[in-house]
Amino acid sequence: MTPANSPFGQPVDRVDGPLKVTGQARYASEFHVPGLLYGSVVNSSIARGRIVSIDASAAEAVPGVALVLTHQNRPPIASYDKPYEDEDAADGSPFRPLFNDRILYSGQPIALVVAENLELARHAGSLVRVEYASEPHRTDLLSELETMHKAPAEVPPPRGDVDGALRGAMLKLDREYSTPVEHHNPMEPHASTVHYLPDGKLEIYDKTQGVQNCMRYLEGVFGMEGKIRILSPFVGGAFGSGLRPQYQLPLAVMAALKLKRSVRVTLKRQQMFTFGYRPRSIQRLSIGAAPNGQLEALSHQAIGQTSTFEDFTEHEVEWSGMLYQCPNVKLDYQLVPLDVYTPLDMRAPGATIGVYALECAMDELAYAAAIDPLALRLKNYTERNGNEDKPYSSKELRQCYEQGAERFGWSRRSMEPRSMRDGNQLIGWGMATGVWEAMQMPASAKACMEPGGRLVVSSATADIGTGTYTVMTQIAAAAMGLPLEQVEFRLGDSNLSKAPLEGGSATVSSVGSAVQKACEELRQKLLDAAQQSPVSTFTGAKLDDVEFVDGHMRLKAAPETSVEVGQIVAVSGMLEAEARVEPGEKRNEYATATHSAVFVEVRVDESLGTVKVSRVVSAVAAGRIVNPKTAGNQIVGGVVWGIGMALHEETMIDHTLGRYMNHNLAEYHVPVNADIGEIDVIFVEEKDEIVNALGSKGVGEIGIVGVAAAVANAIYHATGKRVRDLPITMDKLL
């Protein structure tokens, strides 16, 4: 049981906040090492074909240029010698920069210019002349549908007789929804600083969501097992873009190995559009229902794009088989290979676009059945995951609906579109459900009690701005009964205890559980150390008999029998414990998920068609919340992105060139402060003793799921116009 004064569950300020606001937190491109050279990437200007020749003579003649690296002069790379079909064994992208003369997509890296400073490298890069043999390219999803194939994804099998139920249904809907390509655009561009050590080993500062994943990737690609260390103490946002090693990392390593020098490669903002992204999608929802809105049949078909060299899949359609009670469900997921780079996981991958289509279709069904959209969802509520036919370990979605609706004032909503206004402003109220899987992955952590009573806890996880430093400090402090200022959490070093990628809202569940377990084992070691003396006041006591409070270990039955943990360590010497946790077997009998209810108010100018999201209420059930402040920030960030998805974000491609055109932050539109109104976050109380030892589910993804649908539904309520193609821009409304 958590003590009353425990930091667990408190809105603690970020422990790394002072470092960030004073500029002392250093990122991948800010670590300075002796003799550092700087690399600038040259990208292809065609979408498909091959390189006939590269003339780097002008670039190499520039004083201060150390190397122009191409496929013709790169160092030998163990994994590159394999047949292309085999790929390298390391986790990461099968795309191999500078592999050969083939061009697979526009923006592909074809050369790296390395010089004494970055400006020089970029200037010399502009002097590299490339002759191509272009081939016809295919970059338009809609034009290539005949090439689609079944996605190699775990799509749940059909249940019931969907076609028969659709034919016999009194209410029928058949709708198509589409979403565009979106790019992550974190504030910090990707960068890698490779420190070439005298013994030939590499110490690398990289922007990544998984230092050990990067290490394994490089070891496999370059055959350098045991010779690479990855460090990433701070990450300036990632949203999934750091889950895979991006191409600047192997390029920097190639250059460092060839020159036997330290090399840094930093991508420009425009180059952030030359790797993964949220894929374009086309989705078809066919729904059959009774006149009262009870679901009888649901078919969800999704088509996504992928690259010609890799199939990218995400969990896009299964949400439609689990979110509502429906006896007849059929799910299908297809991919279209295009001459583009492989897509990449982006915040709540799959759910963001799959739930958008489902929740818009549910809103359309509500109007077809003349029933309130919230009432429709309650009518089709389920306590079981229909895909797995399992009960949920916990599910407080009803409370999300109830508390969110009450806070928003949903009961005052009129059903009729265009029935609410304020002068020239059409007012619309829309809502949607959100869902995300509550994952846990194997993870390890180490806890070390130093003389003086200072606790250092560590794991090779990441903090991409989510608050990992802070919540792990809270978990450790609560477990050891210490004040926060006596606890330090270390991360972002591949030499630390094994940890999974930071993604999928699983870090607290995975690494947090490992931190708690390591501290539990450290408590036992402290008790053992205190019992070394035959006359110890703790002789014969078991771990359940003692508690750790305010830096002391004391007997529960006799609190006056107490000793400072610092004194125990002063006598015994430093004590440490390492623990590994993995998902418990009792999870196997249950489905695990986070849920939310999102309520949105929009104001649409009747004359101009401009849309303003004036209010959002997001009610979230995510188990035990370790820190309501950092968790609330995550939900707010997700809501903002959901608004951007609904109204702003779209990476536009010129299919004649096969190239993204708005590859900058001036023309790739994201919400700014002026676009955002009031955002109210509610954390619904939810107890879960099955999901993991902490009872926590994670909140990084759930904040964005359902938001775009709620905005789209609110716009329909305001205007009477249903726009099914995101983003909803003025031209589509007018």
XYZ file of C-alpha atoms in Angstrom:
734
model
C 0.000 0.000 0.000
C 1.342 3.424 -0.916
C 1.985 5.659 2.130
C -0.153 8.774 2.438
C 2.831 11.070 1.865
C 4.109 9.092 -1.118
C 5.060 11.007 -4.282
C 3.235 8.308 -6.300
C 0.170 9.866 -7.902
C 1.231 13.448 -7.163
C 1.520 16.240 -9.810
C 5.276 16.542 -9.342
C 7.194 19.045 -11.476
C 9.636 17.544 -13.964
C 12.901 16.690 -12.275
C 14.726 17.441 -15.547
C 12.899 20.750 -15.989
C 15.663 23.010 -14.614
C 18.221 21.470 -17.002
C 15.937 22.072 -19.959
C 14.895 25.638 -19.192
C 18.494 26.674 -18.428
C 19.869 25.090 -21.595
C 21.983 22.540 -19.746
C 20.188 19.533 -21.209
C 22.209 18.421 -24.211
C 20.795 16.719 -27.272
C 22.352 14.499 -29.945
C 23.891 17.322 -31.994
C 25.154 19.251 -28.949
C 27.850 16.911 -27.639
C 31.286 18.149 -28.605
C 34.110 15.651 -28.971
C 37.746 16.260 -30.021
C 38.492 16.573 -33.732
C 34.838 16.477 -34.756
C 33.953 16.563 -38.448
C 30.518 17.467 -39.798
C 28.497 15.632 -42.420
C 25.811 16.895 -44.793
C 23.569 14.489 -46.701
C 22.934 14.823 -50.440
C 19.517 13.475 -51.437
C 18.223 12.147 -54.756
C 16.083 14.374 -56.954
C 14.280 11.532 -58.736
C 11.815 8.984 -57.362
C 12.919 5.871 -59.245
C 15.851 4.822 -61.418
C 19.575 4.532 -60.958
C 22.636 6.693 -60.584
C 24.686 6.786 -63.802
C 27.500 8.875 -62.353
C 28.427 11.064 -59.382
C 30.940 13.852 -59.947
C 32.230 14.957 -56.547
C 35.427 16.621 -57.814
C 34.228 20.190 -57.201
C 33.113 19.323 -53.679
C 36.360 17.503 -52.883
C 38.362 20.501 -54.078
C 36.839 22.782 -51.426
C 39.405 23.412 -48.659
C 38.274 21.741 -45.448
C 36.337 18.916 -47.110
C 37.558 15.557 -45.783
C 35.381 13.112 -47.696
C 32.531 12.705 -50.155
C 31.065 9.315 -49.360
C 28.956 7.494 -51.990
C 27.987 3.919 -52.808
C 31.185 3.716 -54.830
C 33.657 4.414 -52.014
C 31.854 3.502 -48.787
C 33.727 1.183 -46.422
C 32.994 -2.575 -46.555
C 29.833 -3.314 -44.577
C 29.183 -6.887 -43.444
C 25.414 -6.878 -43.857
C 25.504 -5.107 -47.233
C 27.227 -8.107 -48.792
C 24.167 -10.281 -48.187
C 21.528 -10.736 -50.908
C 19.005 -7.927 -50.682
C 16.168 -10.334 -49.887
C 17.875 -11.477 -46.695
C 18.214 -8.004 -45.189
C 20.403 -7.431 -42.168
C 19.688 -9.295 -38.968
C 19.464 -6.220 -36.778
C 16.239 -4.610 -35.723
C 15.669 -1.542 -37.818
C 14.975 -0.519 -41.360
C 15.914 -2.859 -44.212
C 16.648 0.265 -46.245
C 20.430 0.425 -46.645
C 21.800 3.883 -47.440
C 24.539 3.967 -50.109
C 23.879 0.280 -50.837
C 24.111 0.524 -54.640
C 23.174 2.763 -57.572
C 19.417 2.115 -57.331
C 17.058 4.981 -56.474
C 13.997 3.752 -54.574
C 12.341 7.064 -53.656
C 12.723 10.818 -54.011
C 14.946 12.188 -51.267
C 16.954 8.988 -50.882
C 20.421 9.732 -49.430
C 23.000 9.253 -52.195
C 26.087 10.947 -50.748
C 27.527 12.298 -47.515
C 29.897 15.269 -47.606
C 32.150 15.494 -44.545
C 34.014 18.712 -43.741
C 35.563 20.764 -40.956
C 32.265 22.535 -40.242
C 28.618 22.104 -41.144
C 28.347 25.185 -43.374
C 31.284 23.999 -45.433
C 29.808 20.502 -45.746
C 26.468 21.865 -46.935
C 28.118 24.183 -49.436
C 30.259 21.376 -50.823
C 27.183 19.165 -50.996
C 25.604 21.654 -53.398
C 28.571 21.121 -55.747
C 28.057 17.363 -56.123
C 26.766 16.617 -59.633
C 24.652 13.509 -60.207
C 23.504 12.006 -63.498
C 20.462 9.741 -63.269
C 18.710 7.238 -65.512
C 15.113 7.884 -64.512
C 12.371 5.260 -64.623
C 8.589 5.759 -64.365
C 7.558 6.040 -60.724
C 4.345 5.304 -58.851
C 3.531 7.466 -55.844
C -0.267 7.916 -56.002
C -2.181 5.441 -53.841
C -5.442 6.002 -55.714
C -3.837 5.256 -59.081
C -2.257 1.976 -57.975
C -5.103 0.182 -56.199
C -4.888 -2.744 -58.626
C -1.450 -3.598 -57.185
C -2.645 -3.955 -53.594
C -2.022 -7.119 -51.625
C -3.096 -8.426 -48.247
C -1.170 -6.823 -45.403
C 0.974 -9.260 -43.404
C -0.729 -8.159 -40.198
C -2.546 -9.983 -37.409
C -6.076 -9.074 -38.474
C -8.722 -10.865 -36.367
C -10.698 -13.479 -38.301
C -14.306 -12.693 -39.283
C -17.110 -13.644 -36.915
C -20.704 -14.372 -37.809
C -22.288 -13.824 -41.221
C -21.480 -10.216 -42.094
C -22.811 -10.244 -45.663
C -26.087 -11.863 -44.647
C -26.548 -9.513 -41.686
C -25.846 -6.485 -43.872
C -28.440 -7.607 -46.416
C -31.080 -8.089 -43.745
C -30.381 -4.940 -41.710
C -33.073 -2.246 -41.516
C -30.443 0.506 -41.295
C -27.462 0.389 -43.651
C -24.439 2.625 -44.094
C -21.643 2.294 -46.631
C -19.089 5.091 -46.290
C -15.525 5.796 -47.397
C -13.078 7.866 -45.363
C -9.562 8.954 -46.276
C -6.578 10.388 -44.465
C -3.391 11.933 -45.936
C 0.288 11.368 -45.358
C 1.476 13.128 -42.184
C 5.039 13.671 -40.999
C 6.179 13.648 -37.371
C 8.030 16.984 -37.315
C 9.435 16.847 -33.778
C 11.175 20.011 -32.670
C 14.620 18.365 -32.649
C 15.749 17.121 -36.084
C 17.450 13.745 -36.198
C 21.189 13.794 -35.540
C 24.026 11.423 -34.674
C 27.396 12.342 -33.167
C 29.848 9.459 -33.555
C 32.858 9.656 -31.231
C 35.634 7.518 -32.745
C 37.719 6.225 -29.849
C 41.459 5.346 -30.077
C 40.719 1.616 -29.790
C 38.313 1.740 -32.749
C 35.222 1.541 -30.584
C 32.367 4.003 -31.118
C 30.523 6.111 -28.569
C 27.483 7.576 -30.288
C 25.045 10.289 -29.240
C 21.858 9.676 -31.194
C 18.303 10.966 -31.257
C 16.431 7.753 -30.573
C 13.593 6.161 -28.645
C 15.718 3.069 -27.994
C 19.464 3.187 -27.372
C 19.817 -0.584 -27.233
C 17.822 -1.003 -30.442
C 20.248 1.374 -32.188
C 23.197 -0.478 -30.716
C 21.936 -3.871 -31.922
C 21.137 -2.403 -35.341
C 24.648 -1.012 -35.809
C 26.300 -4.155 -34.439
C 24.388 -6.217 -36.987
C 24.979 -3.864 -39.910
C 28.682 -3.257 -39.313
C 29.651 -6.495 -37.567
C 30.883 -4.593 -34.485
C 29.422 -6.530 -31.601
C 30.593 -5.200 -28.253
C 32.224 -2.127 -29.806
C 29.339 0.350 -29.828
C 27.740 2.383 -27.053
C 24.711 4.586 -27.689
C 23.852 7.583 -25.494
C 20.660 9.624 -25.651
C 19.974 11.446 -22.376
C 17.493 13.915 -23.892
C 15.231 13.764 -26.934
C 13.494 16.830 -28.326
C 10.291 15.049 -29.306
C 9.946 11.987 -31.511
C 6.327 10.711 -31.649
C 7.569 7.467 -33.232
C 10.175 8.962 -35.575
C 12.916 7.662 -33.269
C 11.663 4.089 -33.007
C 13.848 3.040 -35.923
C 17.421 4.126 -36.572
C 17.175 6.780 -39.273
C 19.679 6.965 -42.116
C 21.895 9.671 -40.640
C 23.076 7.135 -38.047
C 24.644 4.507 -40.363
C 25.964 7.277 -42.626
C 27.773 8.919 -39.713
C 29.210 5.546 -38.685
C 30.374 4.814 -42.255
C 32.214 8.117 -42.423
C 33.769 7.678 -38.966
C 35.026 4.193 -39.822
C 36.447 5.275 -43.169
C 38.178 8.385 -41.809
C 38.905 7.019 -38.328
C 37.618 10.360 -37.064
C 34.639 11.541 -35.076
C 31.729 12.619 -37.278
C 28.385 14.321 -36.685
C 25.496 14.178 -39.157
C 22.466 16.403 -38.571
C 19.421 16.404 -40.821
C 17.858 19.633 -42.036
C 14.147 20.218 -41.539
C 13.501 19.414 -45.207
C 15.318 16.101 -44.779
C 12.945 15.181 -41.958
C 10.496 14.489 -44.800
C 12.798 11.903 -46.429
C 12.031 8.972 -44.130
C 8.999 7.530 -42.274
C 5.551 9.105 -41.888
C 1.941 8.261 -41.114
C 0.709 6.520 -44.280
C -2.154 7.683 -46.451
C -5.257 5.557 -45.981
C -8.570 4.778 -47.657
C -11.134 3.117 -45.418
C -14.573 1.722 -46.142
C -17.073 1.143 -43.334
C -20.232 -0.875 -44.008
C -22.634 -0.997 -41.080
C -25.940 -2.747 -40.577
C -28.114 -1.909 -37.567
C -31.575 -2.255 -36.131
C -33.861 0.825 -36.247
C -32.891 1.611 -32.629
C -29.191 1.744 -33.562
C -28.205 -1.670 -32.237
C -25.252 -2.904 -34.318
C -25.907 -6.083 -36.292
C -23.036 -6.120 -38.795
C -19.822 -4.203 -39.342
C -17.275 -4.453 -42.133
C -14.106 -2.335 -42.000
C -11.755 -2.404 -44.983
C -8.538 -0.376 -44.944
C -6.010 0.288 -47.689
C -2.657 1.792 -46.777
C 0.514 2.600 -48.654
C 3.922 1.058 -48.183
C 7.297 1.078 -49.942
C 8.454 -1.236 -52.710
C 11.140 -2.710 -50.462
C 9.185 -3.359 -47.257
C 5.619 -3.982 -46.068
C 4.639 -1.588 -43.291
C 1.643 -2.552 -41.167
C -0.083 -1.099 -38.147
C -3.161 -1.979 -36.077
C -5.713 -0.148 -38.206
C -8.948 -2.152 -38.393
C -9.107 -4.310 -35.258
C -10.519 -1.458 -33.175
C -13.784 -1.897 -35.073
C -14.028 -5.457 -33.827
C -13.464 -4.633 -30.157
C -14.907 -1.224 -29.347
C -18.618 -2.109 -29.605
C -20.849 -5.144 -29.205
C -21.521 -6.575 -32.657
C -22.192 -10.241 -33.548
C -21.087 -10.046 -37.188
C -17.731 -8.427 -37.958
C -15.373 -8.633 -40.921
C -12.039 -6.800 -41.028
C -9.704 -6.442 -43.998
C -6.376 -4.660 -44.459
C -4.571 -4.205 -47.787
C -1.308 -2.538 -48.803
C -0.269 -0.755 -51.997
C 3.499 -0.683 -52.707
C 4.695 2.698 -54.004
C 8.006 4.335 -54.899
C 8.179 6.067 -51.527
C 10.020 5.453 -48.279
C 8.466 3.005 -45.820
C 5.892 4.552 -43.449
C 6.673 4.619 -39.739
C 4.735 4.373 -36.497
C 3.340 7.753 -35.490
C 1.548 8.505 -32.228
C -1.117 5.823 -31.692
C -0.221 4.175 -35.013
C -3.206 2.625 -36.740
C -5.703 3.627 -34.069
C -5.432 7.304 -34.974
C -6.756 6.701 -38.488
C -8.737 3.505 -37.910
C -10.752 4.885 -34.998
C -11.272 8.129 -36.945
C -13.175 6.227 -39.635
C -15.096 4.061 -37.162
C -16.166 6.958 -34.953
C -17.276 9.098 -37.896
C -19.326 6.158 -39.164
C -20.888 5.737 -35.711
C -21.882 9.412 -35.790
C -23.480 8.910 -39.190
C -25.335 5.874 -37.832
C -26.606 7.955 -34.906
C -28.197 10.408 -37.333
C -29.606 7.590 -39.477
C -31.234 6.101 -36.362
C -32.240 9.537 -34.987
C -30.484 8.786 -31.708
C -28.028 10.881 -29.710
C -24.421 9.940 -30.636
C -23.539 9.280 -26.981
C -26.701 7.207 -26.450
C -25.791 5.136 -29.518
C -22.416 4.273 -28.073
C -23.929 3.325 -24.725
C -26.471 1.130 -26.489
C -23.638 -0.798 -28.156
C -21.359 -0.848 -25.121
C -19.430 -4.049 -24.450
C -17.495 -5.394 -21.484
C -15.626 -7.897 -23.676
C -13.127 -7.584 -26.496
C -14.975 -9.298 -29.332
C -11.789 -9.972 -31.308
C -10.336 -12.066 -28.495
C -13.615 -12.959 -26.762
C -12.081 -11.929 -23.448
C -13.261 -9.628 -20.655
C -11.248 -6.486 -20.000
C -8.912 -6.387 -17.022
C -10.630 -3.066 -16.296
C -12.807 -0.763 -18.341
C -14.237 2.478 -16.998
C -15.384 3.810 -20.378
C -18.923 4.322 -19.050
C -17.494 6.688 -16.463
C -15.514 8.454 -19.206
C -18.770 9.029 -21.093
C -20.599 10.145 -17.958
C -17.976 12.447 -16.483
C -16.928 13.869 -19.860
C -20.506 14.585 -20.907
C -21.301 16.253 -17.585
C -18.204 18.461 -17.684
C -18.873 19.386 -21.324
C -22.609 20.010 -20.889
C -23.577 17.453 -23.545
C -27.183 17.230 -22.284
C -27.818 20.745 -23.641
C -26.960 19.663 -27.193
C -29.708 19.832 -29.799
C -29.663 16.987 -32.305
C -30.416 18.956 -35.458
C -27.415 20.162 -37.535
C -27.113 23.945 -37.917
C -29.408 24.422 -34.907
C -26.867 26.063 -32.586
C -25.283 29.415 -33.364
C -23.730 32.536 -31.910
C -24.229 35.395 -34.359
C -22.408 34.477 -37.558
C -20.771 31.490 -35.862
C -22.319 28.061 -36.338
C -21.793 26.029 -33.157
C -21.213 22.304 -33.380
C -20.852 19.682 -30.665
C -19.344 16.313 -31.539
C -17.940 13.378 -29.635
C -16.031 10.165 -30.183
C -14.610 7.214 -28.279
C -10.891 6.573 -27.981
C -9.109 3.286 -27.374
C -5.514 2.079 -27.205
C -3.929 -1.183 -26.126
C -2.419 -1.359 -22.636
C 0.881 -3.043 -23.393
C 3.673 -4.298 -21.203
C 7.033 -5.516 -22.491
C 9.959 -7.229 -20.749
C 12.181 -4.670 -19.032
C 14.957 -4.448 -16.471
C 16.153 -1.863 -13.987
C 18.879 -1.521 -11.375
C 18.561 0.181 -7.990
C 21.654 1.197 -6.033
C 21.684 2.611 -2.494
C 24.795 4.686 -1.986
C 26.446 5.678 1.311
C 24.577 8.663 2.669
C 21.234 7.207 1.654
C 21.139 8.412 -1.950
C 19.269 6.100 -4.326
C 20.343 5.787 -7.978
C 18.002 3.844 -10.257
C 18.748 3.167 -13.909
C 17.439 1.546 -17.059
C 18.276 1.932 -20.754
C 14.939 3.526 -21.555
C 14.333 6.978 -23.059
C 12.591 10.226 -22.231
C 11.190 11.758 -25.410
C 9.581 14.583 -23.470
C 6.947 12.425 -21.806
C 8.310 12.744 -18.263
C 10.106 9.398 -17.897
C 12.805 10.893 -15.665
C 10.145 12.225 -13.331
C 7.728 9.305 -13.053
C 10.528 6.759 -12.579
C 11.927 8.958 -9.815
C 8.472 9.002 -8.223
C 8.045 5.228 -8.482
C 11.474 4.615 -6.935
C 10.990 7.205 -4.191
C 7.604 5.716 -3.282
C 9.008 2.178 -3.239
C 11.922 3.145 -0.973
C 10.153 5.696 1.192
C 12.577 8.433 0.194
C 12.076 12.109 -0.639
C 12.389 12.852 -4.342
C 15.570 14.876 -3.894
C 17.362 11.748 -2.631
C 16.559 9.782 -5.787
C 18.242 9.987 -9.191
C 17.035 8.118 -12.277
C 19.438 7.493 -15.151
C 18.454 6.499 -18.685
C 19.495 6.804 -22.328
C 22.658 4.665 -22.166
C 22.898 1.302 -23.954
C 25.192 0.041 -21.161
C 22.345 0.213 -18.636
C 19.823 -2.522 -17.813
C 17.847 -3.796 -20.787
C 14.749 -1.846 -21.699
C 12.328 -1.848 -24.620
C 11.803 1.006 -27.054
C 9.960 3.944 -25.547
C 6.755 3.732 -27.522
C 3.226 2.393 -27.473
C 2.462 3.982 -24.081
C 4.241 1.050 -22.437
C 7.202 2.675 -20.681
C 5.612 3.191 -17.267
C 3.983 -0.254 -17.426
C 7.238 -1.955 -18.475
C 10.186 -0.008 -17.079
C 8.181 1.385 -14.162
C 7.309 -2.151 -13.057
C 10.995 -3.093 -13.298
C 11.989 -0.061 -11.220
C 9.467 -1.009 -8.546
C 10.655 -4.633 -8.526
C 14.329 -3.617 -8.291
C 13.497 -1.408 -5.319
C 11.592 -4.269 -3.674
C 14.669 -6.468 -3.992
C 16.847 -3.657 -2.663
C 14.574 -3.404 0.386
C 15.264 -7.079 1.082
C 19.016 -6.486 0.827
C 18.751 -3.558 3.241
C 16.854 -5.730 5.707
C 19.428 -8.518 5.318
C 22.234 -6.041 5.935
C 20.491 -4.646 9.015
C 20.170 -8.187 10.417
C 23.889 -8.978 10.166
C 24.414 -8.227 13.835
C 23.071 -10.924 16.213
C 21.719 -8.178 18.471
C 19.976 -6.314 15.629
C 16.549 -4.962 16.545
C 15.369 -6.396 13.195
C 16.476 -9.973 13.933
C 13.850 -12.411 12.731
C 11.845 -9.771 10.867
C 10.578 -10.546 7.383
C 10.193 -7.999 4.600
C 6.434 -7.844 5.158
C 7.124 -6.862 8.774
C 8.987 -3.655 7.870
C 8.197 -0.449 6.012
C 10.330 2.247 4.458
C 9.221 5.752 5.388
C 11.028 9.118 5.256
C 14.417 7.530 4.619
C 14.031 5.044 7.480
C 13.373 1.332 7.734
C 11.086 0.556 10.658
C 8.999 -2.239 12.082
C 5.314 -1.888 11.271
C 4.312 -3.284 14.643
C 6.762 -1.028 16.510
C 7.494 2.122 14.456
C 9.872 3.328 17.141
C 12.190 0.503 16.058
C 13.727 2.407 13.196
C 17.036 2.955 11.422
C 18.099 5.317 8.645
C 18.799 3.460 5.408
C 21.893 5.645 5.040
C 23.262 4.174 8.273
C 22.707 0.628 7.010
C 24.703 1.374 3.855
C 27.402 3.191 5.843
C 28.085 -0.069 7.651
C 27.469 -2.598 4.873
C 28.778 -0.615 1.933
C 26.864 0.181 -1.244
C 23.927 -2.133 -1.929
C 22.345 -2.768 -5.309
C 19.678 -4.937 -6.891
C 18.706 -5.582 -10.488
C 15.316 -6.901 -11.536
C 13.655 -8.012 -14.743
C 9.894 -8.081 -15.206
C 7.685 -9.304 -18.008
C 3.932 -9.474 -18.559
C 2.259 -11.698 -15.966
C 0.447 -14.865 -16.960
C -2.840 -13.607 -15.527
C -2.935 -11.029 -18.324
C -3.472 -13.866 -20.792
C -7.063 -14.349 -19.651
C -7.984 -10.712 -20.219
C -7.985 -7.986 -22.827
C -6.170 -4.832 -21.700
C -6.826 -1.332 -23.015
C -7.079 2.332 -22.181
C -10.273 4.147 -23.142
C -11.415 7.731 -23.512
C -14.392 9.862 -24.411
C -13.686 13.067 -26.334
C -16.185 15.928 -26.525
C -15.525 18.840 -28.877
C -17.082 22.219 -29.593
C -16.342 23.950 -32.889
C -17.246 27.388 -34.171
C -17.575 27.679 -37.942
C -17.805 31.082 -39.608
C -20.857 30.748 -41.830
C -19.495 33.123 -44.472
C -15.779 32.190 -44.527
C -15.879 28.511 -43.638
C -13.139 28.938 -41.034
C -13.206 26.447 -38.169
C -12.148 27.088 -34.582
C -12.070 24.323 -31.990
C -13.156 26.335 -28.971
C -13.528 23.614 -26.327
C -12.392 20.029 -25.786
C -13.113 17.724 -22.861
C -11.146 14.476 -22.841
C -12.065 11.943 -20.166
C -9.502 9.146 -19.922
C -9.433 5.822 -18.076
C -5.826 4.642 -17.966
C -5.491 2.797 -14.702
C -3.358 4.314 -11.954
C -1.876 7.688 -12.911
C 1.656 8.077 -11.561
C 1.827 11.836 -12.195
C -1.360 13.722 -13.163
C 0.673 16.722 -14.364
C 2.903 14.915 -16.860
C 0.034 12.610 -17.824
C -2.253 15.600 -18.348
C 0.393 17.213 -20.535
C 0.453 14.064 -22.654
C -3.317 14.167 -23.158
C -3.266 17.881 -24.015
C -0.491 17.266 -26.550
C -2.477 14.442 -28.088
C -5.596 16.601 -28.330
C -3.641 19.368 -30.051
C -2.283 16.878 -32.572
C -5.782 15.479 -33.096
C -6.986 18.983 -33.926
C -4.053 19.307 -36.330
C -4.983 15.999 -37.942
C -8.590 17.106 -38.373
C -7.968 20.611 -39.687
C -4.342 21.233 -40.661
C -1.868 18.430 -41.314
C -1.232 17.056 -44.783
C 2.039 16.271 -46.517
C 1.379 17.101 -50.168
C 3.134 15.200 -52.929
C 3.619 16.202 -56.546
C 3.035 12.879 -58.267
C 4.650 14.164 -61.468
C 7.922 14.428 -59.543
C 7.117 11.882 -56.853
C 8.310 14.408 -54.285
C 6.845 16.055 -51.179
C 6.363 19.750 -51.827
C 5.529 21.280 -48.415
C 8.587 19.839 -46.685
C 9.014 22.636 -44.161
C 7.228 24.127 -41.159
C 6.047 27.149 -43.154
C 3.868 25.112 -45.501
C 3.282 21.935 -43.510
C 0.558 23.314 -41.281
C 0.421 22.410 -37.601
C -1.728 24.039 -34.920
C -0.325 27.062 -33.145
C -1.482 28.624 -29.875
C -4.090 30.733 -31.660
C -5.722 27.556 -33.009
C -6.227 25.984 -29.600
C -9.059 26.765 -27.226
C -9.840 25.346 -23.811
C -8.710 21.746 -23.226
C -10.055 20.030 -20.141
C -8.586 16.658 -19.122
C -10.337 14.272 -16.731
C -8.637 11.158 -15.393
C -11.350 8.703 -14.450
C -10.513 6.507 -11.489
C -9.742 2.986 -12.680
C -8.284 0.174 -10.575
C -6.548 -2.673 -12.356
C -4.648 -5.384 -10.486
C -4.092 -7.484 -13.617
C -2.512 -5.184 -16.209
C 0.817 -4.881 -14.312
C 2.220 -4.467 -10.823
C 1.690 -0.710 -10.895
C -1.869 -0.866 -12.210
C -0.882 1.775 -14.764
C -1.702 1.728 -18.481
C 0.129 4.682 -20.032
C -1.311 7.783 -21.702
C 1.033 8.828 -24.527
C -1.182 7.527 -27.335
C -4.765 7.661 -26.041
C -4.825 11.480 -26.047
C -4.935 11.700 -29.858
C -7.267 8.764 -30.562
C -10.794 9.865 -31.407
C -10.037 13.594 -31.457
C -10.118 14.004 -35.249
C -13.412 12.125 -35.416
C -14.926 14.258 -32.655
C -13.886 17.421 -34.540
C -15.298 16.099 -37.823
C -18.542 15.126 -36.096
C -18.794 18.543 -34.477
C -18.299 20.217 -37.858
C -21.164 18.167 -39.286
C -23.360 19.183 -36.354
C -22.453 22.825 -36.950
C -22.806 22.914 -40.721
C -24.802 19.886 -41.852
C -21.932 19.027 -44.198
C -20.153 15.701 -43.799
C -16.502 15.840 -44.868
C -14.909 12.390 -44.925
C -11.502 13.354 -46.320
C -9.000 14.801 -43.842
C -7.923 17.475 -43.252
C -11.193 19.438 -43.249
C -10.095 22.653 -44.934
C -12.079 25.701 -45.993
C -12.364 24.591 -49.626
C -14.029 21.336 -48.576
C -16.507 23.125 -46.341
C -17.364 25.823 -48.862
